[in-house]
mmCIF file of C-alpha atoms in Angstrom:
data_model
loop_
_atom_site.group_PDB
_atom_site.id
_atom_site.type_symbol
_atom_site.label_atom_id
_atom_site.label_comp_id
_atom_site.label_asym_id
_atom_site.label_seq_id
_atom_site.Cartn_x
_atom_site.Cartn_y
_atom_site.Cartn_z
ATOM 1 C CA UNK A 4 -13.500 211.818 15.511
ATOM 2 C CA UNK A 5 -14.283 208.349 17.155
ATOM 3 C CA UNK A 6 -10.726 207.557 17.815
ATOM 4 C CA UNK A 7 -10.184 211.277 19.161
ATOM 5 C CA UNK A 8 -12.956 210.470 21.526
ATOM 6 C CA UNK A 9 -11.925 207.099 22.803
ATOM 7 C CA UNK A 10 -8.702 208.451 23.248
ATOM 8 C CA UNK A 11 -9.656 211.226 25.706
ATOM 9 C CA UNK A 12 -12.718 208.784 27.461
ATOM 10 C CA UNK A 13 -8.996 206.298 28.217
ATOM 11 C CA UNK A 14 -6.877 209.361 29.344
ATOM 12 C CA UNK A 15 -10.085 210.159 31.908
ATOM 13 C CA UNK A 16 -10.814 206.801 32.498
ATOM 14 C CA UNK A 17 -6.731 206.179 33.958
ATOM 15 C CA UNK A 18 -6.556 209.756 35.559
ATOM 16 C CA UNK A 19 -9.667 208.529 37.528
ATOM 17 C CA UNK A 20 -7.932 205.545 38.264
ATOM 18 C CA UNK A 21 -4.806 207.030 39.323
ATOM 19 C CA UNK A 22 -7.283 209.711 41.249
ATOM 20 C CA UNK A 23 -8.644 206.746 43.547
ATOM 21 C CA UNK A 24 -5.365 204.976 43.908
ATOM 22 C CA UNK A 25 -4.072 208.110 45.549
ATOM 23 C CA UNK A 26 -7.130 208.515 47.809
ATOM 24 C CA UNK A 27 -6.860 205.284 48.834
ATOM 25 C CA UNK A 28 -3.461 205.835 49.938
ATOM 26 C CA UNK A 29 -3.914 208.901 51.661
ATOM 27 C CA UNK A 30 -6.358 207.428 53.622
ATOM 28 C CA UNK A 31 -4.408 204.250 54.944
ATOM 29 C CA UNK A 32 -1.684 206.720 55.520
ATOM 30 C CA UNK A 33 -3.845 209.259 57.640
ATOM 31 C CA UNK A 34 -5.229 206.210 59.390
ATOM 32 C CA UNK A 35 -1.448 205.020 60.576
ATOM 33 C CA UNK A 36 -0.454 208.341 61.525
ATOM 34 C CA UNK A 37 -3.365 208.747 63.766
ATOM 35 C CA UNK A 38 -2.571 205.354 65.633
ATOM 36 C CA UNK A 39 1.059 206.391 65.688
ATOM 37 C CA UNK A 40 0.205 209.912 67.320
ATOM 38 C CA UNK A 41 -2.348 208.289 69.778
ATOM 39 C CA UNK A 42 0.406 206.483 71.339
ATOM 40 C CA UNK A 43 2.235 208.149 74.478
ATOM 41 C CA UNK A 44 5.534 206.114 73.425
ATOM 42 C CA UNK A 45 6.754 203.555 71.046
ATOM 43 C CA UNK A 46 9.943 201.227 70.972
ATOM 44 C CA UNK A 47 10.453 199.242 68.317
ATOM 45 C CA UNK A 48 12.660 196.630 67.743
ATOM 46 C CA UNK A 49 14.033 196.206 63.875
ATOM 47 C CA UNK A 50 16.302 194.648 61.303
ATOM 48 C CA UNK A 51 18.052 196.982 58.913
ATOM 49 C CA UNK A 52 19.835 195.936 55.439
ATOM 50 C CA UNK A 53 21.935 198.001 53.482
ATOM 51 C CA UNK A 54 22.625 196.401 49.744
ATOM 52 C CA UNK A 55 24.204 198.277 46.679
ATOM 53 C CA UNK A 56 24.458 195.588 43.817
ATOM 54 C CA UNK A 57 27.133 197.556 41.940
ATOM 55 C CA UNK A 58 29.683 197.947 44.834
ATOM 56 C CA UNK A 59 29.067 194.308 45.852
ATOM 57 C CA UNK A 60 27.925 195.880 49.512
ATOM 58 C CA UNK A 61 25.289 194.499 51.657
ATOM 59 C CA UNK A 62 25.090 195.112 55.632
ATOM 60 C CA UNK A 63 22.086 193.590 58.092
ATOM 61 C CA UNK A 64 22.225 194.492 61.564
ATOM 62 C CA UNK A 65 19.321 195.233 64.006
ATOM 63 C CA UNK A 66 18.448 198.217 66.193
ATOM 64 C CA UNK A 67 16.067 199.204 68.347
ATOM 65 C CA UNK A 68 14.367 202.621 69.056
ATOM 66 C CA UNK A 69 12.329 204.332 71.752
ATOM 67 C CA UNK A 70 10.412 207.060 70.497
ATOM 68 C CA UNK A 71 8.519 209.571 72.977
ATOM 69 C CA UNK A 72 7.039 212.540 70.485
ATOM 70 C CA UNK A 73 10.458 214.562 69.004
ATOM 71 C CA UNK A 74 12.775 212.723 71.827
ATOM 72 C CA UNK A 75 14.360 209.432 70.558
ATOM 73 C CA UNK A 76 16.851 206.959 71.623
ATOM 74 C CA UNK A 77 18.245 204.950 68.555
ATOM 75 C CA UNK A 78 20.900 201.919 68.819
ATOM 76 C CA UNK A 79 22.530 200.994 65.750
ATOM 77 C CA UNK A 80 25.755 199.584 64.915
ATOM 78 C CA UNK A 81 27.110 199.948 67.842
ATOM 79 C CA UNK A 82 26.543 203.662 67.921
ATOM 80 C CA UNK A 83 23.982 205.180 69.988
ATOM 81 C CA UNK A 84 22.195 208.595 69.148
ATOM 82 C CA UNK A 85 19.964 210.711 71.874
ATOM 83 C CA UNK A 86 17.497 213.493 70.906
ATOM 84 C CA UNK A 87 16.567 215.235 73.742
ATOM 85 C CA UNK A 88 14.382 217.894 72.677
ATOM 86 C CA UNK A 89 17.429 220.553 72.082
ATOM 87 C CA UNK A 90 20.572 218.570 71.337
ATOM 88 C CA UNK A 91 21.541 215.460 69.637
ATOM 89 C CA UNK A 92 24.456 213.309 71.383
ATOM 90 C CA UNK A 93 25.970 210.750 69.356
ATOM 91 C CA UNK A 94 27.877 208.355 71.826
ATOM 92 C CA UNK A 95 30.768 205.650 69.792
ATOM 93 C CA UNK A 96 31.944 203.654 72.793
ATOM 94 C CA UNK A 97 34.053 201.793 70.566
ATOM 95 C CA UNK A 98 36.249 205.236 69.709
ATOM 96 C CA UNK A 99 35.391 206.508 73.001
ATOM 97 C CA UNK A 100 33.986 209.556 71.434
ATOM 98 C CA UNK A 101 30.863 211.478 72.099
ATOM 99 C CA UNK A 102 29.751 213.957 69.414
ATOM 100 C CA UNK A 103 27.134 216.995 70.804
ATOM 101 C CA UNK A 104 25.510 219.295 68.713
ATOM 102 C CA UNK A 105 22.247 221.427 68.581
ATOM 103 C CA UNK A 106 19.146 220.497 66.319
ATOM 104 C CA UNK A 107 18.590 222.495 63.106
ATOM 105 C CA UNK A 108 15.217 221.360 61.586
ATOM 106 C CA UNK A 109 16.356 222.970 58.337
ATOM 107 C CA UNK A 110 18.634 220.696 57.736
ATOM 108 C CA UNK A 111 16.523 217.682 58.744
ATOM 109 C CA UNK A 112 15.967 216.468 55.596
ATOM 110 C CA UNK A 113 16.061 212.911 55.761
ATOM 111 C CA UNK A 114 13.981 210.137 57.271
ATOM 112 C CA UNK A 115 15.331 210.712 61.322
ATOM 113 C CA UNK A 116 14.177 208.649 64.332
ATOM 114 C CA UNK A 117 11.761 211.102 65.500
ATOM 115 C CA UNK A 118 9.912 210.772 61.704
ATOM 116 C CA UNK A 119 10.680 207.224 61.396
ATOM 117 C CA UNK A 120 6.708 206.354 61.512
ATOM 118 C CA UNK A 121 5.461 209.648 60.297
ATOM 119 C CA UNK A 122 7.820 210.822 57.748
ATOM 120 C CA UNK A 123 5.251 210.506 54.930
ATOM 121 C CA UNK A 124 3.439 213.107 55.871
ATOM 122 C CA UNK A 125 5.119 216.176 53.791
ATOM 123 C CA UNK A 126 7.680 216.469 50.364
ATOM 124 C CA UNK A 127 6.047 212.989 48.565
ATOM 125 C CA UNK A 128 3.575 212.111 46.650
ATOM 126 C CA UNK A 129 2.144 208.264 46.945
ATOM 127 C CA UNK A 130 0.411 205.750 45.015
ATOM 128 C CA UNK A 131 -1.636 202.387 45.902
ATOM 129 C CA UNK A 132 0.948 199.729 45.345
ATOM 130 C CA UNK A 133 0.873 195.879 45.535
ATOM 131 C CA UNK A 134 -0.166 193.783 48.425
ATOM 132 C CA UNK A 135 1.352 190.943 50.076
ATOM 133 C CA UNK A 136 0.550 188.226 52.655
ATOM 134 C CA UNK A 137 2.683 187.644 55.255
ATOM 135 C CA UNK A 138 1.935 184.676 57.678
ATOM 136 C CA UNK A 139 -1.981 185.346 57.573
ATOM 137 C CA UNK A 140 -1.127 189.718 57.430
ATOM 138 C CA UNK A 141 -2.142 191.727 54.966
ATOM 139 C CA UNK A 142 0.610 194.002 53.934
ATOM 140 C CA UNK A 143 -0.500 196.763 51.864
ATOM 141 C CA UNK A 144 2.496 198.409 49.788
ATOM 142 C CA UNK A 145 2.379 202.544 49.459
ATOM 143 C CA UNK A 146 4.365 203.917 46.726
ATOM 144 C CA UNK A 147 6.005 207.328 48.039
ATOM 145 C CA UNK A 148 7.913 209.766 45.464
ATOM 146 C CA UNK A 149 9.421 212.591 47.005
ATOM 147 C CA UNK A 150 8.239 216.341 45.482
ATOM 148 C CA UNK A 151 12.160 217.262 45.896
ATOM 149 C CA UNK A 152 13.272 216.525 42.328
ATOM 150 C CA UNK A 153 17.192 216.878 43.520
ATOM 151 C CA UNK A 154 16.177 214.581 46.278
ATOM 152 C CA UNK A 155 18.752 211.817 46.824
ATOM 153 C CA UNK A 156 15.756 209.282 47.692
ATOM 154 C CA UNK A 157 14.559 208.206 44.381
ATOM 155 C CA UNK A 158 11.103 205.937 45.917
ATOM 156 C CA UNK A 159 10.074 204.440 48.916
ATOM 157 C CA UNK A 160 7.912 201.340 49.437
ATOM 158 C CA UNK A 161 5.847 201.824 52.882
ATOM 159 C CA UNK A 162 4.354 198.685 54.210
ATOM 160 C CA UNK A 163 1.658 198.383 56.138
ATOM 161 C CA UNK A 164 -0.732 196.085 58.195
ATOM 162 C CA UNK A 165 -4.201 196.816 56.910
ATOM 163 C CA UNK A 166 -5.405 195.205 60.462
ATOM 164 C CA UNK A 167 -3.028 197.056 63.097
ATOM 165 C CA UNK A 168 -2.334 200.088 60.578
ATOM 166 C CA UNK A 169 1.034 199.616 62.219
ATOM 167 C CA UNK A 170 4.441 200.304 59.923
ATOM 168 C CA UNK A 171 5.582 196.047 58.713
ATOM 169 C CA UNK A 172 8.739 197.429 56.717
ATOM 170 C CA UNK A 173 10.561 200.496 54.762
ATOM 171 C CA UNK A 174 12.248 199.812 51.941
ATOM 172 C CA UNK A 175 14.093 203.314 50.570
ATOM 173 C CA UNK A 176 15.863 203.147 47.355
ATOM 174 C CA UNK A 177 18.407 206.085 46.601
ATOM 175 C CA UNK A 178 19.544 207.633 43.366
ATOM 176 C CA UNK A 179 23.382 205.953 43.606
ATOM 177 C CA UNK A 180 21.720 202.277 43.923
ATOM 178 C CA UNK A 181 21.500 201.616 47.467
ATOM 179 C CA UNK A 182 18.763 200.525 48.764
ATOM 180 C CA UNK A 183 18.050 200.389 52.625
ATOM 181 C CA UNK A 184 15.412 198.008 54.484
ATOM 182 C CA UNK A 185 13.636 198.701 57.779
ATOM 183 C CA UNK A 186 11.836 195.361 58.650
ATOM 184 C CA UNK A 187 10.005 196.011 62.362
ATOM 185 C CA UNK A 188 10.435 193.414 64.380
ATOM 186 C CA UNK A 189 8.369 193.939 67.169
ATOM 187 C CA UNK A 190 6.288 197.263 67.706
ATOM 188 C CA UNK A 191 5.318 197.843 71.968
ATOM 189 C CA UNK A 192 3.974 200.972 72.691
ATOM 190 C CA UNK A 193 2.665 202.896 75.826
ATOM 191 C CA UNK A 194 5.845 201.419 77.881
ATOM 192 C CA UNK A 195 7.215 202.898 81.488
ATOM 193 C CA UNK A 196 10.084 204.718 80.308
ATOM 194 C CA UNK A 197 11.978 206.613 82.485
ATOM 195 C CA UNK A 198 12.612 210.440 81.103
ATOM 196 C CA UNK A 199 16.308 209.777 81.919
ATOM 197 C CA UNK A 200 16.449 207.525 78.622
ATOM 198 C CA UNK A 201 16.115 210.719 76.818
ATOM 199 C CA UNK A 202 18.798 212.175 78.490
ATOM 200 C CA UNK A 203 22.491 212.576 78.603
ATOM 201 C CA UNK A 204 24.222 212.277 81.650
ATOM 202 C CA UNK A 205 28.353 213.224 80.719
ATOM 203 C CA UNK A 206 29.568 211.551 84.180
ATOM 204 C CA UNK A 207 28.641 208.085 83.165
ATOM 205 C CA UNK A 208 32.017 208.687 80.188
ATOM 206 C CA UNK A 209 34.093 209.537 81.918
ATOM 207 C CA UNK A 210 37.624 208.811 79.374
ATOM 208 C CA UNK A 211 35.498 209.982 76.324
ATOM 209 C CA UNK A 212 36.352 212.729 73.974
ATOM 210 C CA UNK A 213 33.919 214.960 74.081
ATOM 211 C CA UNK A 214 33.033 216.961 70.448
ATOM 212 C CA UNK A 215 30.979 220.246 71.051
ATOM 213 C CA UNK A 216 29.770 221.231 67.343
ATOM 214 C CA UNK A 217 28.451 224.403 69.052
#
């Protein structure tokens, strides 16, 4: 009867723990998306790394973003994608191709521009992870699981700053072994952007091929 009774004052003991690990999460996470939301724009600057140990693959390039609410403006890899509120235009220069087609939140299942800092917010489940120092910043590591069971992300590590509550890195492991890393470089918010940098103005391509999906 003694060991029945340790054994269930353990098993409360570590859902208690696992209780408070999750509140403190939620609450560093609430905290960043407020800060995120009080801004009136963001552009961030960042390095991202592909790997995939099995296939021998790993890719680093940098992009940069400007974020104004649901419009974006993303560069990477040479390829640049617009969201202007209705349609998404992705512009290769390289194949001289521009690709147009109308935004279908149902199928907006991944981790997009627009959700980059505030994807966290539905379909996962998070846990109080380790902490690191980084040149005198505090980086405190959220675990995130997504609800999705079929989902192809398997876990993402959020960090944070515990002093700016600003995003430091993603790093988003999927269920085929790849794992992708978002480092942010440099985070400026509240910047004059013109409204035309959400935009997508078809005389300045002239020569492209223009794909209409719809």
């Amino acid at each position: 009867m003694k060991k029945i009774f340790l054994l269930i004052a353990a098993i409360g003991l570590t859902s208690f723990a696992q209780a408070q690990n999750s509140a403190k999460a939620e609450k560093l996470l609430n905290e960043v998306s407020q800060k995120v939301k009080s801004y009136d724009n963001m552009v961030v600057d960042f390095k991202y790394t592909l790997e995939n140990t099995e296939e021998n693959i790993k890719q680093e390039t940098r992009g940069d973003v400007s974020l104004k609410g649901e419009l974006y403006r993303l560069n990477l890899m040479g390829i640049t994608r617009v969201f202007d509120g209705k349609k998404l235009y992705t512009i290769v220069p390289e194949d001289e191709e521009i690709t147009i087609s109308t935004y279908d939140p149902k199928n907006d299942q991944g981790i997009t521009p627009s959700k980059m800092l505030t994807f966290y917010e539905d379909g996962y489940t998070y846990k109080w992870n380790t902490t690191e120092n980084v040149k005198g910043r505090t980086i405190q590591y959220i675990k995130l699981n997504p609800i999705d069971s079929k989902a192809e992300i398997k876990e993402i590590l959020l960090g944070i700053d515990v002093q700016t509550k600003h995003i430091y890195n993603l790093i988003q492991k999927q269920d085929n072994g790849t794992k992708v890393t978002i480092k942010v470089n440099t985070f400026k918010t509240n910047e004059p952007l013109s409204n035309k940098l959400f935009s997508f103005e078809e005389s300045k391509y002239n020569g492209f091929y223009i794909n209409r999906l719809d």
